[in-house]
PDB file of C-alpha atoms in Angstrom:
ATOM      1  CA  MET B1013      -3.502  -0.153  18.807  1.00 89.00           C
ATOM      2  CA  ILE B1014       0.198  -0.928  18.885  1.00 93.00           C
ATOM      3  CA  LEU B1015       2.064  -1.814  15.705  1.00 96.00           C
ATOM      4  CA  TYR B1016       5.143  -3.883  16.464  1.00 97.00           C
ATOM      5  CA  ILE B1017       8.060  -2.981  14.175  1.00 98.00           C
ATOM      6  CA  LYS B1018      11.318  -4.851  13.724  1.00 98.00           C
ATOM      7  CA  LYS B1019      14.241  -3.051  12.102  1.00 98.00           C
ATOM      8  CA  LEU B1020      15.903  -5.379   9.609  1.00 98.00           C
ATOM      9  CA  SER B1021      18.816  -3.042   8.950  1.00 97.00           C
ATOM     10  CA  ASN B1022      20.660  -0.435  10.976  1.00 97.00           C
ATOM     11  CA  THR B1023      19.749   2.238   8.428  1.00 97.00           C
ATOM     12  CA  ALA B1024      15.973   1.598   8.372  1.00 98.00           C
ATOM     13  CA  LEU B1025      13.752   4.502   9.403  1.00 98.00           C
ATOM     14  CA  ILE B1026      10.704   3.999  11.592  1.00 97.00           C
ATOM     15  CA  PRO B1027       7.418   5.074   9.951  1.00 97.00           C
ATOM     16  CA  SER B1028       5.685   8.173  11.234  1.00 94.00           C
ATOM     17  CA  TYR B1029       2.449  10.094  10.846  1.00 96.00           C
ATOM     18  CA  GLN B1030       3.026  13.554   9.368  1.00 94.00           C
ATOM     19  CA  SER B1031       0.055  15.203  11.116  1.00 95.00           C
ATOM     20  CA  LYS B1032      -2.273  14.544  14.051  1.00 96.00           C
ATOM     21  CA  GLY B1033      -5.183  13.851  11.691  1.00 96.00           C
ATOM     22  CA  ALA B1034      -3.292  11.662   9.216  1.00 96.00           C
ATOM     23  CA  SER B1035      -4.869   8.288   8.478  1.00 96.00           C
ATOM     24  CA  GLY B1036      -1.697   6.972   6.850  1.00 97.00           C
ATOM     25  CA  PHE B1037       1.895   6.878   8.026  1.00 98.00           C
ATOM     26  CA  ASP B1038       4.858   7.220   5.711  1.00 97.00           C
ATOM     27  CA  LEU B1039       7.143   4.368   4.693  1.00 98.00           C
ATOM     28  CA  HIS B1040      10.768   5.228   3.912  1.00 98.00           C
ATOM     29  CA  ALA B1041      13.183   3.782   1.376  1.00 98.00           C
ATOM     30  CA  ASP B1042      16.032   1.864   2.979  1.00 98.00           C
ATOM     31  CA  GLU B1043      18.144   2.209  -0.143  1.00 97.00           C
ATOM     32  CA  SER B1044      19.130   4.674  -2.811  1.00 98.00           C
ATOM     33  CA  THR B1045      18.130   3.672  -6.314  1.00 98.00           C
ATOM     34  CA  GLN B1046      16.638   4.861  -9.570  1.00 98.00           C
ATOM     35  CA  ILE B1047      13.509   3.915 -11.483  1.00 98.00           C
ATOM     36  CA  ALA B1048      13.807   4.181 -15.248  1.00 98.00           C
ATOM     37  CA  PRO B1049      11.008   5.826 -17.234  1.00 98.00           C
ATOM     38  CA  HIS B1050       7.951   3.576 -17.575  1.00 98.00           C
ATOM     39  CA  ALA B1051       9.620   0.932 -15.386  1.00 98.00           C
ATOM     40  CA  GLN B1052       8.807  -0.556 -12.009  1.00 98.00           C
ATOM     41  CA  LYS B1053      11.016  -1.389  -9.051  1.00 98.00           C
ATOM     42  CA  THR B1054      10.535  -3.028  -5.669  1.00 98.00           C
ATOM     43  CA  ILE B1055      11.916  -0.785  -2.920  1.00 98.00           C
ATOM     44  CA  LYS B1056      12.998  -2.137   0.469  1.00 98.00           C
ATOM     45  CA  THR B1057      11.907  -0.368   3.655  1.00 98.00           C
ATOM     46  CA  GLY B1058      14.192  -2.260   6.054  1.00 98.00           C
ATOM     47  CA  ILE B1059      11.334  -3.043   8.468  1.00 98.00           C
ATOM     48  CA  ALA B1060       8.967  -5.887   9.250  1.00 98.00           C
ATOM     49  CA  ILE B1061       5.762  -5.613  11.284  1.00 98.00           C
ATOM     50  CA  ALA B1062       3.415  -7.693  13.389  1.00 98.00           C
ATOM     51  CA  LEU B1063      -0.266  -6.808  12.969  1.00 97.00           C
ATOM     52  CA  GLU B1064      -3.075  -8.054  15.172  1.00 96.00           C
ATOM     53  CA  LYS B1065      -5.327 -10.702  13.613  1.00 96.00           C
ATOM     54  CA  GLY B1066      -8.332  -9.028  12.001  1.00 96.00           C
ATOM     55  CA  TYR B1067      -6.313  -6.170  10.466  1.00 98.00           C
ATOM     56  CA  GLU B1068      -4.382  -5.517   7.266  1.00 98.00           C
ATOM     57  CA  LEU B1069      -1.869  -2.880   6.295  1.00 98.00           C
ATOM     58  CA  GLN B1070      -2.639  -1.174   2.981  1.00 98.00           C
ATOM     59  CA  ILE B1071       0.290   0.366   1.122  1.00 98.00           C
ATOM     60  CA  ARG B1072      -0.879   3.355  -0.898  1.00 98.00           C
ATOM     61  CA  PRO B1073       0.726   5.967  -3.149  1.00 97.00           C
ATOM     62  CA  ARG B1074       1.809   9.348  -1.854  1.00 96.00           C
ATOM     63  CA  SER B1075      -0.141  12.039  -3.672  1.00 94.00           C
ATOM     64  CA  GLY B1076       2.863  14.355  -4.056  1.00 95.00           C
ATOM     65  CA  LEU B1077       4.940  11.692  -5.804  1.00 97.00           C
ATOM     66  CA  ALA B1078       2.045  10.885  -8.118  1.00 96.00           C
ATOM     67  CA  SER B1079       1.115  14.470  -8.998  1.00 97.00           C
ATOM     68  CA  GLN B1080       4.633  15.913  -9.272  1.00 97.00           C
ATOM     69  CA  TYR B1081       6.656  12.987 -10.630  1.00 97.00           C
ATOM     70  CA  GLY B1082       4.266  10.332 -11.980  1.00 98.00           C
ATOM     71  CA  ILE B1083       5.391   7.829  -9.338  1.00 98.00           C
ATOM     72  CA  THR B1084       2.771   5.544  -7.827  1.00 98.00           C
ATOM     73  CA  VAL B1085       2.356   2.177  -6.113  1.00 98.00           C
ATOM     74  CA  LEU B1086       1.872  -0.398  -8.857  1.00 97.00           C
ATOM     75  CA  ASN B1087      -0.491  -2.726  -6.988  1.00 95.00           C
ATOM     76  CA  ALA B1088      -2.290   0.006  -5.065  1.00 94.00           C
ATOM     77  CA  PRO B1089      -3.316  -0.651  -2.506  1.00 95.00           C
ATOM     78  CA  GLY B1090      -0.771  -3.304  -1.654  1.00 95.00           C
ATOM     79  CA  THR B1091      -1.973  -5.590   1.119  1.00 97.00           C
ATOM     80  CA  ILE B1092       0.111  -6.804   4.050  1.00 97.00           C
ATOM     81  CA  ASP B1093      -1.733  -9.589   5.865  1.00 97.00           C
ATOM     82  CA  SER B1094      -1.693  -9.979   9.644  1.00 97.00           C
ATOM     83  CA  ASP B1095       0.314 -13.219   9.434  1.00 97.00           C
ATOM     84  CA  TYR B1096       3.129 -11.811   7.237  1.00 98.00           C
ATOM     85  CA  ARG B1097       6.403 -11.184   9.061  1.00 98.00           C
ATOM     86  CA  GLY B1098       8.787 -10.440   6.189  1.00 98.00           C
ATOM     87  CA  GLU B1099      10.228  -7.143   5.062  1.00 98.00           C
ATOM     88  CA  LEU B1100       7.769  -4.501   3.883  1.00 98.00           C
ATOM     89  CA  MET B1101       8.559  -3.651   0.291  1.00 98.00           C
ATOM     90  CA  VAL B1102       6.862  -1.185  -2.026  1.00 98.00           C
ATOM     91  CA  ILE B1103       6.414  -1.762  -5.752  1.00 98.00           C
ATOM     92  CA  LEU B1104       6.750   1.644  -7.397  1.00 98.00           C
ATOM     93  CA  ILE B1105       6.166   2.460 -11.051  1.00 98.00           C
ATOM     94  CA  ASN B1106       7.474   5.486 -12.910  1.00 98.00           C
ATOM     95  CA  HIS B1107       4.838   6.721 -15.364  1.00 98.00           C
ATOM     96  CA  SER B1108       7.024   9.650 -16.452  1.00 98.00           C
ATOM     97  CA  ASP B1109       9.517  10.016 -19.290  1.00 98.00           C
ATOM     98  CA  THR B1110      12.445  10.753 -16.948  1.00 98.00           C
ATOM     99  CA  VAL B1111      14.503   8.708 -14.503  1.00 98.00           C
ATOM    100  CA  PHE B1112      13.258   9.046 -10.915  1.00 98.00           C
ATOM    101  CA  CYS B1113      15.923   9.020  -8.182  1.00 98.00           C
ATOM    102  CA  ILE B1114      15.162   7.674  -4.721  1.00 98.00           C
ATOM    103  CA  GLU B1115      17.505   8.478  -1.857  1.00 98.00           C
ATOM    104  CA  HIS B1116      17.769   6.522   1.369  1.00 98.00           C
ATOM    105  CA  GLY B1117      15.152   7.853   3.788  1.00 98.00           C
ATOM    106  CA  ASP B1118      12.802   9.258   1.141  1.00 98.00           C
ATOM    107  CA  ARG B1119       9.114   8.812   1.905  1.00 98.00           C
ATOM    108  CA  ILE B1120       7.977   6.473  -0.858  1.00 98.00           C
ATOM    109  CA  ALA B1121       4.464   5.396   0.164  1.00 98.00           C
ATOM    110  CA  GLN B1122       1.926   5.655   2.920  1.00 97.00           C
ATOM    111  CA  ALA B1123       0.406   2.835   4.932  1.00 98.00           C
ATOM    112  CA  VAL B1124      -3.083   2.639   6.416  1.00 98.00           C
ATOM    113  CA  ILE B1125      -4.282   0.007   8.874  1.00 98.00           C
ATOM    114  CA  GLN B1126      -7.756  -1.368   8.137  1.00 97.00           C
ATOM    115  CA  ARG B1127     -10.033  -3.901   9.788  1.00 97.00           C
ATOM    116  CA  VAL B1128     -10.583  -7.094   7.829  1.00 97.00           C
ATOM    117  CA  ILE B1129     -13.717  -9.202   7.819  1.00 96.00           C
ATOM    118  CA  GLN B1130     -13.392 -12.766   6.600  1.00 94.00           C
ATOM    119  CA  CYS B1131     -16.561 -14.313   5.222  1.00 95.00           C
ATOM    120  CA  GLU B1132     -18.006 -17.758   4.877  1.00 97.00           C
ATOM    121  CA  PHE B1133     -18.768 -18.901   1.345  1.00 97.00           C
ATOM    122  CA  GLN B1134     -22.138 -20.325   0.416  1.00 97.00           C
ATOM    123  CA  ILE B1135     -23.020 -21.658  -3.025  1.00 97.00           C
ATOM    124  CA  VAL B1136     -26.542 -20.730  -4.206  1.00 96.00           C
ATOM    125  CA  GLU B1137     -28.555 -21.391  -7.359  1.00 97.00           C
ATOM    126  CA  GLU B1138     -29.723 -17.770  -7.751  1.00 94.00           C
ATOM    127  CA  LEU B1139     -28.778 -14.328  -6.456  1.00 91.00           C
ATOM    128  CA  ASP B1140     -31.290 -11.649  -5.510  1.00 93.00           C
ATOM    129  CA  THR B1141     -31.995  -9.072  -8.210  1.00 91.00           C
ATOM    130  CA  THR B1142     -31.280  -5.355  -7.960  1.00 89.00           C
ATOM    131  CA  GLN B1143     -32.078  -2.309 -10.080  1.00 85.00           C
ATOM    132  CA  ARG B1144     -28.586  -2.446 -11.608  1.00 83.00           C
ATOM    133  CA  ASN B1145     -28.574  -6.245 -11.704  1.00 83.00           C
ATOM    134  CA  THR B1146     -25.987  -7.523 -14.253  1.00 83.00           C
ATOM    135  CA  ASN B1147     -25.243  -4.184 -15.929  1.00 78.00           C
ATOM    136  CA  GLY B1148     -21.482  -3.922 -15.595  1.00 77.00           C
ATOM    137  CA  LEU B1149     -18.595  -1.779 -16.767  1.00 72.00           C
ATOM    138  CA  GLY B1150     -19.694   1.792 -17.445  1.00 71.00           C
ATOM    139  CA  SER B1151     -23.371   1.041 -16.912  1.00 70.00           C
ATOM    140  CA  THR B1152     -23.867   3.870 -14.418  1.00 73.00           C
ATOM    141  CA  GLY B1153     -22.399   6.469 -16.798  1.00 74.00           C
ATOM    142  CA  ILE B1154     -19.558   8.941 -16.449  1.00 76.00           C
ATOM    143  CA  SER B1155     -21.385  12.161 -15.639  1.00 74.00           C
ATOM    144  CA  SER B1156     -23.815  13.190 -12.934  1.00 69.00           C
TER     145      SER B1156
END
């Protein structure tokens, strides 16, 4: 699969996979900024993409930012639809008690391409029953 990328600024960095087995590629900040403690900020990447129909791009947190600094993607995973052609932006949230500094070029999130299946909707009077049935939140327990 080819992912078509348009640079929207001269300083934008092209995403890259960090290993041969990586499922996600890194997105880079196209700006330097700060995120205050317990605040969120939308970070520009300086790129736009064209995905094939039938695919989405999921924007996910980077584990190192989450574990070391308390920084994560607020709407994880963020979804980029195949018909979107605007700038990719990442909504980050700082769960820590300290200011988090982002420098231009920092890897701020990872992106994974996934197939998408669109369904048809059918209204029915009843749904089939299952062992779990309508038992919801927490009904399967928290331990093995």
